[in-house]
XYZ file of C-alpha atoms in Angstrom:
743
model
C -0.077 0.015 0.067
C 1.026 3.794 -0.604
C 1.459 4.393 2.987
C 3.682 1.368 3.697
C 5.712 2.309 0.404
C 6.587 5.651 1.775
C 8.094 4.135 4.782
C 9.997 1.814 2.904
C 11.686 4.219 0.472
C 12.738 6.088 3.320
C 14.335 3.379 4.652
C 16.065 2.447 1.567
C 17.287 6.003 0.933
C 18.839 6.037 4.617
C 20.705 2.675 3.947
C 22.144 3.950 0.849
C 23.429 7.386 2.055
C 26.885 6.053 2.516
C 27.238 5.413 -1.151
C 25.642 8.470 -2.664
C 28.348 10.657 -4.666
C 28.824 14.216 -3.509
C 26.867 16.961 -5.425
C 28.150 18.371 -8.608
C 27.720 22.046 -9.482
C 25.854 22.613 -12.506
C 27.964 24.506 -15.350
C 25.893 23.710 -18.386
C 22.638 25.148 -18.733
C 21.117 22.489 -21.099
C 19.264 19.466 -20.171
C 19.824 16.489 -17.768
C 17.983 13.311 -17.991
C 17.206 10.413 -15.942
C 15.242 7.024 -17.207
C 13.083 4.256 -15.657
C 11.156 1.522 -17.172
C 8.945 2.970 -20.026
C 9.630 6.609 -19.208
C 12.430 9.255 -19.250
C 12.507 12.561 -17.048
C 14.396 15.552 -19.094
C 15.298 18.650 -16.908
C 16.056 22.101 -18.468
C 18.545 23.692 -16.131
C 17.726 27.286 -17.106
C 15.084 28.286 -16.722
C 13.980 25.090 -14.945
C 11.624 22.928 -16.123
C 10.609 19.270 -16.195
C 8.922 16.714 -18.917
C 8.147 13.183 -18.762
C 8.584 11.354 -22.003
C 6.991 7.835 -22.670
C 8.762 4.661 -24.077
C 8.370 6.342 -27.790
C 10.031 9.307 -26.853
C 7.080 11.485 -26.856
C 6.446 13.798 -24.073
C 3.330 13.036 -21.955
C 3.731 15.553 -18.833
C 5.472 18.668 -18.797
C 5.617 21.425 -16.520
C 4.291 24.978 -17.158
C 7.723 27.040 -18.328
C 9.011 28.951 -15.445
C 7.662 32.587 -16.038
C 7.043 35.707 -13.990
C 8.156 36.530 -10.729
C 6.763 36.033 -6.935
C 3.215 37.025 -6.601
C 0.466 37.756 -4.243
C -1.821 34.867 -4.030
C -5.066 34.131 -2.015
C -5.928 30.487 -2.523
C -9.505 29.956 -1.259
C -9.147 25.855 -1.616
C -12.912 25.566 0.049
C -15.444 28.300 0.528
C -18.367 28.352 2.652
C -21.224 25.888 1.409
C -19.026 24.454 -1.308
C -19.171 27.442 -3.609
C -16.701 27.006 -6.378
C -13.590 29.632 -5.654
C -12.857 32.369 -7.768
C -9.115 33.663 -8.162
C -9.550 36.608 -10.711
C -8.125 38.993 -8.122
C -5.167 36.898 -6.654
C -4.703 33.991 -9.408
C -2.229 31.111 -8.745
C 0.958 31.415 -10.181
C 1.429 28.702 -12.725
C 5.200 27.787 -12.686
C 7.010 24.895 -11.649
C 7.398 23.784 -8.038
C 5.562 26.856 -6.385
C 5.501 27.387 -2.490
C 3.515 30.114 -0.846
C 4.973 31.942 2.532
C 2.113 33.619 4.467
C -0.862 32.527 6.558
C -3.357 30.103 6.368
C -6.694 28.738 8.043
C -8.876 25.697 8.077
C -12.374 26.099 9.688
C -14.314 22.990 10.189
C -18.070 22.732 9.820
C -19.533 23.026 13.490
C -23.269 23.826 12.534
C -24.276 20.176 13.254
C -22.647 16.957 14.167
C -23.950 15.194 10.971
C -20.973 17.139 9.161
C -18.310 16.769 12.419
C -14.980 16.703 10.064
C -16.550 18.555 7.066
C -14.993 21.766 5.924
C -16.274 25.159 6.328
C -13.595 27.021 4.607
C -9.997 26.702 3.898
C -7.314 29.220 2.277
C -3.911 30.439 2.155
C -2.587 34.011 1.384
C 0.825 35.089 0.694
C 3.933 35.301 -1.748
C 4.178 32.618 -4.116
C 7.603 31.543 -5.459
C 8.884 29.087 -7.723
C 11.726 26.889 -8.765
C 14.217 29.102 -11.421
C 17.077 26.986 -12.274
C 19.390 24.039 -11.268
C 22.102 24.650 -8.893
C 23.690 21.333 -8.482
C 22.663 17.504 -8.991
C 23.997 14.169 -7.754
C 22.917 10.530 -8.645
C 20.898 8.595 -6.045
C 19.682 4.950 -6.170
C 17.161 4.514 -9.214
C 17.030 8.363 -9.745
C 18.596 11.736 -9.526
C 18.825 14.500 -6.986
C 18.821 18.124 -7.517
C 19.254 21.365 -6.133
C 17.000 24.089 -7.321
C 17.374 28.001 -6.945
C 13.816 29.852 -6.552
C 13.052 33.433 -6.852
C 12.583 33.693 -3.112
C 14.780 36.893 -2.023
C 15.607 35.023 1.158
C 17.685 32.622 -0.709
C 15.673 29.512 -0.213
C 16.346 26.377 -2.280
C 14.556 23.446 -3.226
C 15.617 19.778 -3.136
C 14.135 17.718 -5.553
C 14.431 13.820 -5.716
C 13.650 12.237 -8.856
C 13.267 8.113 -8.377
C 11.818 5.263 -10.078
C 9.322 3.333 -7.778
C 8.087 -0.075 -9.143
C 7.759 1.361 -12.533
C 6.637 4.811 -11.488
C 8.204 8.167 -11.375
C 8.406 9.537 -7.962
C 9.038 13.296 -7.307
C 9.765 14.479 -3.813
C 10.245 18.098 -3.215
C 11.619 19.783 0.228
C 12.523 23.358 0.853
C 15.812 24.373 2.331
C 14.092 25.972 5.068
C 10.196 25.546 5.743
C 9.843 28.703 7.902
C 6.461 30.309 6.710
C 5.709 28.008 4.042
C 1.874 27.263 4.017
C 1.476 25.257 0.840
C 3.334 24.041 -2.063
C 2.431 23.000 -5.591
C 3.102 22.079 -9.320
C 1.848 23.251 -12.585
C 1.480 20.965 -15.657
C 0.661 21.968 -19.419
C -2.599 20.151 -20.748
C -3.118 19.427 -24.331
C -6.449 19.987 -25.623
C -9.125 17.719 -25.151
C -7.219 16.207 -22.236
C -9.608 14.385 -20.006
C -9.239 13.422 -16.016
C -10.824 10.583 -14.639
C -10.700 9.313 -11.060
C -10.248 11.015 -7.646
C -12.461 8.596 -5.944
C -16.149 8.891 -5.410
C -17.412 11.826 -7.130
C -21.026 12.206 -8.382
C -20.901 14.823 -11.069
C -19.405 12.998 -14.153
C -16.510 10.809 -15.419
C -14.185 13.437 -16.595
C -13.405 16.270 -14.084
C -11.701 18.761 -16.881
C -12.721 22.431 -15.932
C -12.967 21.700 -12.087
C -11.657 23.370 -9.179
C -11.996 21.382 -5.824
C -10.170 19.694 -2.799
C -9.151 16.462 -1.768
C -10.848 16.133 2.195
C -12.817 12.996 3.120
C -16.334 14.420 3.976
C -19.672 13.008 5.163
C -23.367 13.356 4.784
C -23.108 15.610 1.688
C -26.664 15.539 0.252
C -28.610 16.923 -2.504
C -31.232 19.614 -2.079
C -34.526 17.079 -2.373
C -37.435 18.772 -2.962
C -35.811 22.201 -2.834
C -33.432 21.191 -6.103
C -35.146 23.578 -8.296
C -34.415 26.702 -6.094
C -30.566 25.096 -5.595
C -30.164 24.465 -9.050
C -30.500 28.339 -9.668
C -28.661 29.578 -6.612
C -25.750 26.962 -7.263
C -25.711 27.467 -11.238
C -22.075 27.970 -10.881
C -21.437 25.465 -8.181
C -22.571 22.246 -9.659
C -26.438 23.205 -10.369
C -28.132 20.151 -10.074
C -24.682 18.178 -8.776
C -24.698 20.418 -5.717
C -23.899 18.807 -2.637
C -24.609 20.533 0.905
C -22.748 21.550 2.582
C -19.061 20.812 0.685
C -20.072 21.316 -2.898
C -20.530 19.300 -6.113
C -17.352 17.097 -5.656
C -17.645 16.545 -1.793
C -16.994 12.887 -1.350
C -16.541 10.203 1.394
C -14.009 8.118 -0.218
C -11.171 10.446 -1.614
C -8.394 9.222 -3.747
C -5.870 12.212 -5.104
C -5.022 10.476 -8.254
C -6.335 10.674 -11.839
C -5.725 8.616 -15.269
C -5.365 10.951 -18.193
C -5.996 10.621 -21.816
C -2.807 12.131 -22.353
C -0.819 9.123 -21.710
C -0.451 9.179 -17.930
C -1.518 8.963 -14.402
C -0.838 11.059 -11.434
C -1.148 10.266 -7.756
C -0.491 12.539 -4.773
C 1.322 10.716 -1.967
C 0.097 13.353 0.727
C -2.654 13.288 3.329
C -2.845 17.173 3.739
C -5.520 19.144 2.365
C -5.215 19.508 -1.925
C -6.506 21.841 -4.003
C -6.930 20.966 -7.982
C -7.284 23.133 -10.627
C -8.104 21.003 -13.721
C -7.967 23.703 -16.548
C -10.369 25.582 -14.626
C -8.001 28.780 -14.137
C -6.664 28.743 -17.743
C -7.511 26.126 -20.779
C -4.102 24.923 -21.179
C -2.741 23.731 -17.959
C -3.522 22.100 -14.658
C -2.536 22.906 -10.982
C -2.450 20.918 -7.782
C -1.546 22.843 -4.476
C -1.057 21.132 -0.982
C -1.341 22.489 2.428
C 2.214 21.490 3.422
C 5.697 22.358 3.372
C 6.543 19.419 1.324
C 5.594 17.827 -1.967
C 5.184 14.323 -3.203
C 3.800 12.683 -5.912
C 4.050 9.879 -8.414
C 3.459 9.899 -12.303
C 2.885 6.630 -14.242
C 2.974 6.320 -17.896
C 0.991 4.266 -20.329
C -2.523 3.651 -22.033
C -5.540 4.171 -19.504
C -5.117 0.472 -18.932
C -1.547 0.537 -17.980
C -1.763 3.302 -16.046
C -4.936 2.158 -13.967
C -3.103 -0.960 -13.207
C -0.123 0.833 -12.114
C -1.591 3.285 -9.922
C -3.973 0.531 -8.259
C -1.046 -1.222 -7.549
C 0.377 1.558 -5.606
C -2.922 2.261 -3.991
C -4.278 -1.314 -3.154
C -6.956 -3.280 -4.514
C -10.207 -5.047 -3.276
C -9.524 -8.635 -2.803
C -11.840 -11.249 -3.899
C -14.742 -11.663 -1.115
C -16.228 -15.081 -0.420
C -18.942 -16.408 -2.668
C -21.717 -15.490 -0.015
C -20.933 -11.852 -0.064
C -21.656 -11.645 -3.572
C -25.145 -12.767 -3.402
C -28.297 -10.741 -2.376
C -28.173 -9.052 1.100
C -30.388 -7.439 3.310
C -29.876 -4.989 6.508
C -32.175 -4.275 9.045
C -32.219 -0.899 10.995
C -33.765 0.095 14.297
C -36.422 2.094 14.988
C -35.782 4.923 17.786
C -37.295 3.533 20.973
C -37.746 -0.198 19.895
C -36.676 -2.535 22.467
C -34.168 -5.347 22.136
C -37.051 -8.010 22.548
C -39.035 -5.722 20.157
C -36.006 -5.844 17.484
C -35.273 -9.535 17.675
C -39.124 -10.186 17.072
C -38.527 -7.950 13.737
C -35.568 -9.987 12.894
C -37.062 -13.249 13.431
C -40.209 -11.892 10.965
C -37.728 -11.028 8.242
C -36.285 -14.471 8.308
C -39.601 -15.840 8.115
C -40.558 -13.742 5.251
C -37.338 -14.777 3.268
C -38.017 -18.218 3.515
C -41.876 -17.771 2.906
C -41.386 -15.468 -0.185
C -38.656 -17.925 -1.264
C -35.745 -15.139 -1.766
C -32.302 -16.205 -2.123
C -30.655 -14.017 0.341
C -27.194 -15.082 1.354
C -26.686 -12.455 3.883
C -28.428 -10.484 6.481
C -27.418 -7.916 8.884
C -29.146 -6.602 12.016
C -27.506 -3.023 12.468
C -28.576 -2.614 16.122
C -27.163 -6.016 17.347
C -26.114 -4.679 20.431
C -29.501 -4.332 21.945
C -29.960 -7.985 21.665
C -29.166 -10.377 24.348
C -26.030 -12.093 23.717
C -27.695 -15.669 23.677
C -30.595 -14.329 21.516
C -28.072 -13.081 18.956
C -26.340 -16.344 19.026
C -29.431 -18.120 18.139
C -30.360 -15.734 15.588
C -27.243 -16.201 13.786
C -27.828 -19.973 13.775
C -31.285 -19.623 12.829
C -30.051 -17.909 9.438
C -27.292 -20.163 9.100
C -29.743 -23.355 8.755
C -30.839 -21.248 5.866
C -27.629 -20.527 4.280
C -27.532 -17.057 5.364
C -24.488 -15.565 6.702
C -24.854 -12.823 9.367
C -23.087 -9.449 9.372
C -23.001 -7.000 12.176
C -21.690 -3.361 12.828
C -18.882 -1.418 13.746
C -17.560 2.219 13.617
C -14.526 4.405 14.233
C -15.544 6.185 17.332
C -17.197 5.634 20.470
C -20.603 7.161 21.572
C -23.379 7.293 23.716
C -25.449 6.735 21.150
C -29.426 6.640 21.730
C -29.665 4.486 18.615
C -27.435 1.915 20.653
C -25.077 1.321 17.492
C -22.238 1.162 19.904
C -21.861 0.560 23.549
C -22.245 3.382 25.997
C -19.853 1.106 28.264
C -17.095 1.062 25.445
C -17.320 4.680 25.457
C -16.824 5.405 28.793
C -14.035 2.729 29.144
C -12.092 4.266 25.758
C -12.442 7.861 27.011
C -11.528 6.837 30.670
C -8.321 5.003 29.111
C -7.170 8.122 26.684
C -8.095 5.429 23.751
C -9.455 8.589 21.603
C -8.407 11.770 19.993
C -7.160 14.417 22.483
C -6.847 18.119 22.533
C -3.455 19.892 22.832
C -3.635 19.648 26.543
C -4.049 15.812 26.502
C -7.756 15.543 27.184
C -10.295 13.550 25.375
C -11.738 15.358 22.490
C -15.654 15.068 22.948
C -17.865 15.920 19.755
C -21.361 15.538 19.069
C -22.273 12.162 17.527
C -24.414 12.134 14.564
C -27.463 11.355 16.739
C -26.517 14.369 18.706
C -30.140 15.831 18.772
C -31.045 12.792 20.408
C -28.245 13.309 23.423
C -25.522 11.449 22.021
C -21.651 12.068 22.589
C -19.010 10.778 20.626
C -15.021 10.662 20.893
C -12.716 9.385 17.736
C -10.723 6.196 18.424
C -6.813 6.631 18.195
C -5.671 3.883 16.062
C -2.098 5.377 16.254
C -2.283 4.507 20.335
C -1.094 0.926 19.990
C -3.082 0.246 23.557
C -6.383 1.772 21.891
C -5.775 -0.185 18.652
C -5.493 -3.528 20.346
C -8.578 -2.834 22.239
C -10.331 -2.029 19.341
C -9.255 -5.076 17.553
C -10.428 -7.187 20.599
C -14.014 -5.850 20.122
C -13.658 -6.604 16.260
C -13.000 -10.262 17.165
C -15.661 -10.359 20.119
C -18.400 -9.814 17.188
C -17.019 -12.500 14.953
C -16.815 -14.994 17.908
C -20.660 -14.976 18.053
C -20.843 -16.780 14.791
C -21.235 -13.588 12.898
C -19.196 -13.615 9.345
C -18.387 -10.019 8.626
C -19.633 -6.467 9.402
C -20.023 -2.943 8.028
C -17.152 -0.877 9.107
C -18.912 2.575 9.421
C -17.754 6.069 9.449
C -13.941 7.376 9.275
C -14.875 11.110 8.324
C -14.953 12.659 11.805
C -11.094 14.081 12.673
C -10.959 17.710 13.356
C -8.033 19.660 12.149
C -6.975 20.468 15.684
C -7.554 16.999 17.115
C -3.920 15.337 18.276
C -3.066 11.573 18.287
C -0.671 9.557 19.777
C 1.659 9.279 16.727
C 2.441 13.434 17.243
C 0.495 14.430 14.373
C -2.814 16.482 14.034
C -6.012 16.310 12.195
C -4.471 18.431 9.565
C -2.150 15.486 8.498
C -4.848 12.711 10.096
C -7.804 13.698 8.737
C -7.311 11.957 5.152
C -4.999 9.399 6.664
C -7.559 8.306 9.265
C -9.736 6.072 7.065
C -6.653 4.170 5.942
C -5.218 3.495 9.524
C -8.760 2.589 10.515
C -9.265 -0.103 7.787
C -5.676 -1.289 8.679
C -6.418 -2.125 12.092
C -9.907 -3.869 11.028
C -7.903 -6.065 8.612
C -5.449 -6.923 11.209
C -8.018 -8.089 13.627
C -9.908 -9.961 10.436
C -6.740 -11.880 9.614
C -5.887 -12.741 13.224
C -9.204 -14.257 13.665
C -9.257 -16.267 10.586
C -5.737 -17.848 11.417
C -7.336 -18.862 14.570
C -10.658 -20.037 13.069
C -9.760 -22.056 10.065
C -12.856 -22.451 7.193
C -14.157 -18.948 8.469
C -14.020 -16.391 5.619
C -14.788 -13.052 6.996
C -16.021 -10.093 4.964
C -16.353 -6.586 5.522
C -17.267 -3.179 3.955
C -16.597 0.381 4.867
C -17.710 4.048 4.126
C -14.643 6.500 4.265
C -11.488 6.051 2.292
C -8.254 7.632 1.210
C -5.118 6.462 -1.067
C -3.894 3.694 1.033
C -6.950 2.361 2.846
C -8.583 0.169 -0.454
C -5.802 -2.556 0.078
C -7.333 -3.341 3.500
C -10.761 -2.886 2.424
C -13.364 -5.717 1.548
C -15.656 -3.502 -0.286
C -17.146 -0.030 0.243
C -20.509 1.784 0.119
C -21.432 5.298 -1.454
C -22.337 6.935 2.251
C -26.030 8.195 3.025
C -27.517 8.535 -0.362
C -30.566 10.509 -0.681
C -34.300 8.583 -1.062
C -34.788 10.082 -4.567
C -33.514 9.807 -8.178
C -31.256 12.968 -7.988
C -27.953 13.236 -9.683
C -26.317 15.071 -6.488
C -26.869 12.187 -3.892
C -29.873 10.069 -5.174
C -30.201 7.204 -7.600
C -28.595 9.188 -10.387
C -25.489 9.906 -8.369
C -24.331 6.302 -7.897
C -22.926 4.955 -11.303
C -20.331 7.757 -11.642
C -19.498 7.111 -8.004
C -18.568 3.774 -8.558
C -17.045 4.244 -11.845
C -14.745 6.746 -10.710
C -13.284 5.199 -7.316
C -13.079 1.782 -9.188
C -10.099 3.239 -11.289
C -7.930 3.119 -8.077
C -8.848 -0.262 -7.076
C -11.805 0.586 -5.035
C -14.372 -1.461 -7.338
C -16.032 -3.635 -4.273
C -19.073 -1.274 -4.461
C -22.483 -1.769 -3.070
C -25.155 0.809 -2.659
C -28.130 1.227 0.146
C -30.810 0.019 -2.192
C -33.710 2.377 -1.873
C -31.432 5.105 -0.356
C -30.705 6.171 3.089
C -31.445 10.010 3.674
C -35.102 10.544 3.841
C -35.300 13.778 5.799
C -35.866 16.075 2.767
C -36.824 13.641 0.246
C -39.268 11.659 2.398
C -39.808 7.726 2.076
C -38.813 5.797 -0.649
C -41.383 5.138 -2.906
C -42.002 1.763 -4.875
C -40.746 3.083 -8.332
C -37.308 3.820 -6.640
C -37.107 0.903 -4.877
C -37.496 -1.147 -7.746
C -35.148 0.773 -10.010
C -32.651 0.945 -7.298
C -32.567 -2.737 -7.037
C -32.047 -3.341 -10.650
C -29.265 -0.734 -10.549
C -27.588 -2.745 -7.978
C -28.555 -6.390 -9.180
C -25.300 -6.285 -11.447
C -23.041 -3.748 -9.532
C -20.440 -5.732 -7.275
C -22.381 -5.685 -4.288
C -26.105 -6.092 -4.080
C -27.497 -5.054 -0.540
C -30.744 -3.360 0.719
C -30.355 -1.086 3.734
C -32.733 1.259 5.304
C -33.715 5.099 5.706
C -33.840 7.353 8.912
C -37.481 6.662 9.168
C -36.784 2.559 9.113
C -36.115 -0.298 6.614
C -37.882 -0.826 3.203
C -37.911 -4.331 2.367
C -39.075 -5.647 -0.904
C -42.195 -7.071 0.751
C -43.401 -3.685 2.272
C -44.698 -2.594 -1.267
C -46.710 -4.917 -3.518
C -46.609 -8.465 -5.238
C -45.319 -6.800 -8.434
C -42.284 -5.026 -6.511
C -41.680 -8.535 -4.469
C -41.810 -10.461 -7.710
C -39.442 -8.090 -9.391
C -37.054 -8.023 -6.459
C -37.048 -12.004 -6.605
C -36.212 -12.002 -10.312
C -33.352 -9.774 -9.657
C -32.002 -11.806 -7.053
C -32.303 -14.735 -9.135
C -30.320 -12.682 -11.954
C -28.011 -11.996 -9.260
C -27.347 -15.804 -8.557
C -26.738 -16.508 -12.136
C -24.402 -13.663 -12.265
C -22.212 -14.511 -9.463
C -19.581 -16.633 -11.594
C -19.082 -13.839 -13.711
C -18.657 -10.990 -11.239
C -16.282 -13.471 -8.939
C -14.134 -14.297 -12.077
C -14.067 -10.774 -13.278
C -13.151 -9.387 -9.691
C -10.473 -11.833 -9.600
C -9.297 -10.356 -12.821
C -9.619 -6.611 -11.222
C -7.686 -7.730 -8.256
C -4.604 -9.104 -10.323
C -4.452 -6.266 -12.924
C -6.419 -3.282 -11.123
C -8.783 -3.069 -14.377
C -11.883 -2.409 -12.488
C -14.722 -4.602 -12.280
C -17.195 -2.344 -13.135
C -15.714 -0.270 -16.241
C -16.516 2.562 -17.716
C -17.490 2.276 -21.197
C -14.674 4.824 -22.311
C -12.368 2.233 -21.372
C -13.505 0.337 -24.609
C -13.514 3.810 -26.708
C -11.381 6.287 -24.774
C -11.383 8.598 -27.948
C -15.108 8.642 -28.538
C -16.592 11.895 -26.712
C -19.995 10.204 -26.591
C -18.217 6.917 -24.572
C -17.177 9.616 -22.028
C -20.663 11.467 -21.635
C -22.126 7.677 -20.919
C -22.045 7.939 -17.151
C -25.122 5.982 -16.291
C -23.898 2.579 -17.723
C -21.175 0.338 -17.071
C -19.290 -2.956 -18.389
C -18.775 -5.985 -16.527
C -15.393 -7.204 -18.085
C -15.237 -6.922 -21.841
C -18.645 -8.578 -22.825
C -21.545 -7.349 -20.532
C -23.147 -3.905 -20.845
C -25.354 -2.825 -18.095
C -27.407 0.177 -18.745
C -30.484 0.478 -15.801
C -33.033 3.376 -15.737
C -32.056 5.917 -13.102
C -34.625 8.751 -14.193
C -37.974 8.975 -12.394
C -40.858 8.236 -14.686
C -39.011 6.778 -17.798
C -39.807 3.940 -19.455
C -36.858 3.763 -21.677
C -33.352 5.194 -22.020
C -30.490 6.008 -24.326
C -27.676 3.509 -24.233
C -24.186 3.937 -25.696
C -22.898 0.692 -27.368
C -18.935 -0.022 -27.508
C -17.496 -0.892 -30.556
C -18.912 -4.493 -31.764
C -22.186 -6.328 -31.731
C -24.611 -6.503 -28.731
C -27.407 -8.897 -27.809
C -30.332 -7.344 -25.429
C -30.689 -10.200 -22.746
C -33.639 -9.180 -20.886
C -35.406 -8.996 -23.979
C -34.934 -9.097 -27.805
C -32.745 -6.882 -30.311
C -29.060 -6.645 -31.362
C -27.086 -3.417 -31.450
C -23.927 -2.505 -33.553
C -21.466 -0.130 -31.882
C -20.086 2.616 -31.562
C -23.486 3.923 -31.553
C -25.994 5.467 -29.359
C -29.702 3.948 -29.422
C -32.495 4.405 -27.358
C -34.061 1.029 -25.838
C -37.240 0.391 -23.938
C -37.528 -0.039 -20.241
C -40.725 -0.616 -18.686
C -40.734 -0.505 -14.710
C -40.036 -4.111 -14.135
C -37.111 -4.123 -16.665
C -33.153 -3.841 -16.551
C -31.578 -3.452 -19.770
C -28.453 -5.519 -20.071
C -26.577 -6.629 -23.062
C -23.998 -9.279 -23.827
C -21.505 -9.408 -26.945
C -23.167 -11.229 -29.836
C -19.730 -13.298 -29.336
C -20.551 -14.272 -25.646
C -22.867 -16.423 -23.874
C -25.471 -14.759 -21.297
C -26.451 -15.477 -18.040
């Protein structure tokens, strides 16, 4: 994983110091070069500039040439309410290796505990300097080290290391003095037509060209629901129908500071500090990234999109293949406020009876409020479900709380706080925040996984869950780290906020592997919500967060497929949604049409799972006979598709090419393929195109090159082309290549 790779590379560099030759002063202002497998880096010494060439000698990534001089800048990485920033008065300087000397501020969104850890604003202001020339060079193992002059009148220099790491170019920049530096960045030329794909769980589309946004793990960003017509106008310049409150149109639970470019390269930022991206947003011919840190670290992979995706996901980690039962249809049961443990147990028993009576091929069931159940009752329920081939999953989260919904234990909260197993204030006292259920009296504290004792205690609670007979769990949350929290490793929330999901999921994975080693034959599967670079390799799967119970492209059904396709490009392809949605405070309860269309979308996605909303759980039998029959048919379709999904998942785990593939991967030069963000491919031979628009009985489908047969009805189509296909309420349009067998 990326975090471990950084530690390893530091150790190797330290071991090699004794054999590094001394620096050589530069007298020739010409070019320097350094080559790795499949790429060459050329450095122009004066004025300084760097370009990366592919194996054919063609430049694919070039820094914007050094230009101008020091400039006063005000960089608004995040504005209140997610309004898209504008820099017309103090624009960012586009020049190689910039650094800003000045002041900065980061203010969390504290209006409600629903958004603990989200940003209200983040900005920096000061004088921005840049690299100007090469002062000296020396070779280092698998690379080149440069000392660069800058236009900072204090005489500050930059130490730059260019090295090869597993076939990728790594660039590290450290100033000779970090005094006063609040951010560093770099700028690159962008050819006409370049597209930027990735960045994690973004909802707004597949190509982020023209975007200006931050990388900061955020929770509970939601669309406007019935107020959407008003917000579409008010926020027309900040996403319009894609606007999310409070973080803006590109706010995400699952953040990956990396992308695949159609220009022949991929880019990954190897840092956890707040990052601010300008993707041809300020000017049409260049992009820029700025990081709230006094150092800069990134990697570049060279090749076609498939090669780049493989290289970047190898660094980030990939979702491992789950046990077959996790690929079947899953149901969750939430608790209703005020419900007793005995009442909840009866509801769970009733669910099992209905699953059997309605002949539903369910393979997993998760009672979210399992802590309300008597331990003996829980164990018996697990055995009862097991007799019908249904695996039970439970629930854990990244904080302890006095939670009135009883998703965590009040005893655990008191114990963890008393033993300082949680993030603290600067004075060492536990940092207490409102839980997401603060309106009902909840308090919470973020578990400090950098404290070995806290980590061991938490892992023991995970193992205790599994010892009940449960075969997995939802590993929820991970977004609540505030910038001024302090952790046992000496870091604050400024660096730990984005790092936290990886450290959290690493602790979970270690506990699961320890349990599996001591329980041969048990195969545990879990899934999580928050993510950042480095977390993916520890995860079993993930879900998109608190979706709205509507069809919106902001946070409802229409937002899910772009999210799935974007995060899948960096190894996080084990994606499963909350069928029917979760956030119903604005949109209201899930109607029949939405439940049916959402079930269809999920049926051929990586994970198929029904969850529930704030007001309770929506089960397929809660509607009418048509809904129940359609859900059963979809679950049977899912059962037939499991061999294909499992095999394609195994291919993804080996190559990085995602399980659910955007169609642009089959036609990267076709603009229509890039616009087709509501469909996907399972491997090379199956195309899925569910209806995600309210009231629609047909939809437009883009067909990649080749011949395609419709599997849920008649009809053949030849691509590349677009066609409108019928899609009545009970229909899921999906297709197979004419040369491939269906299922």
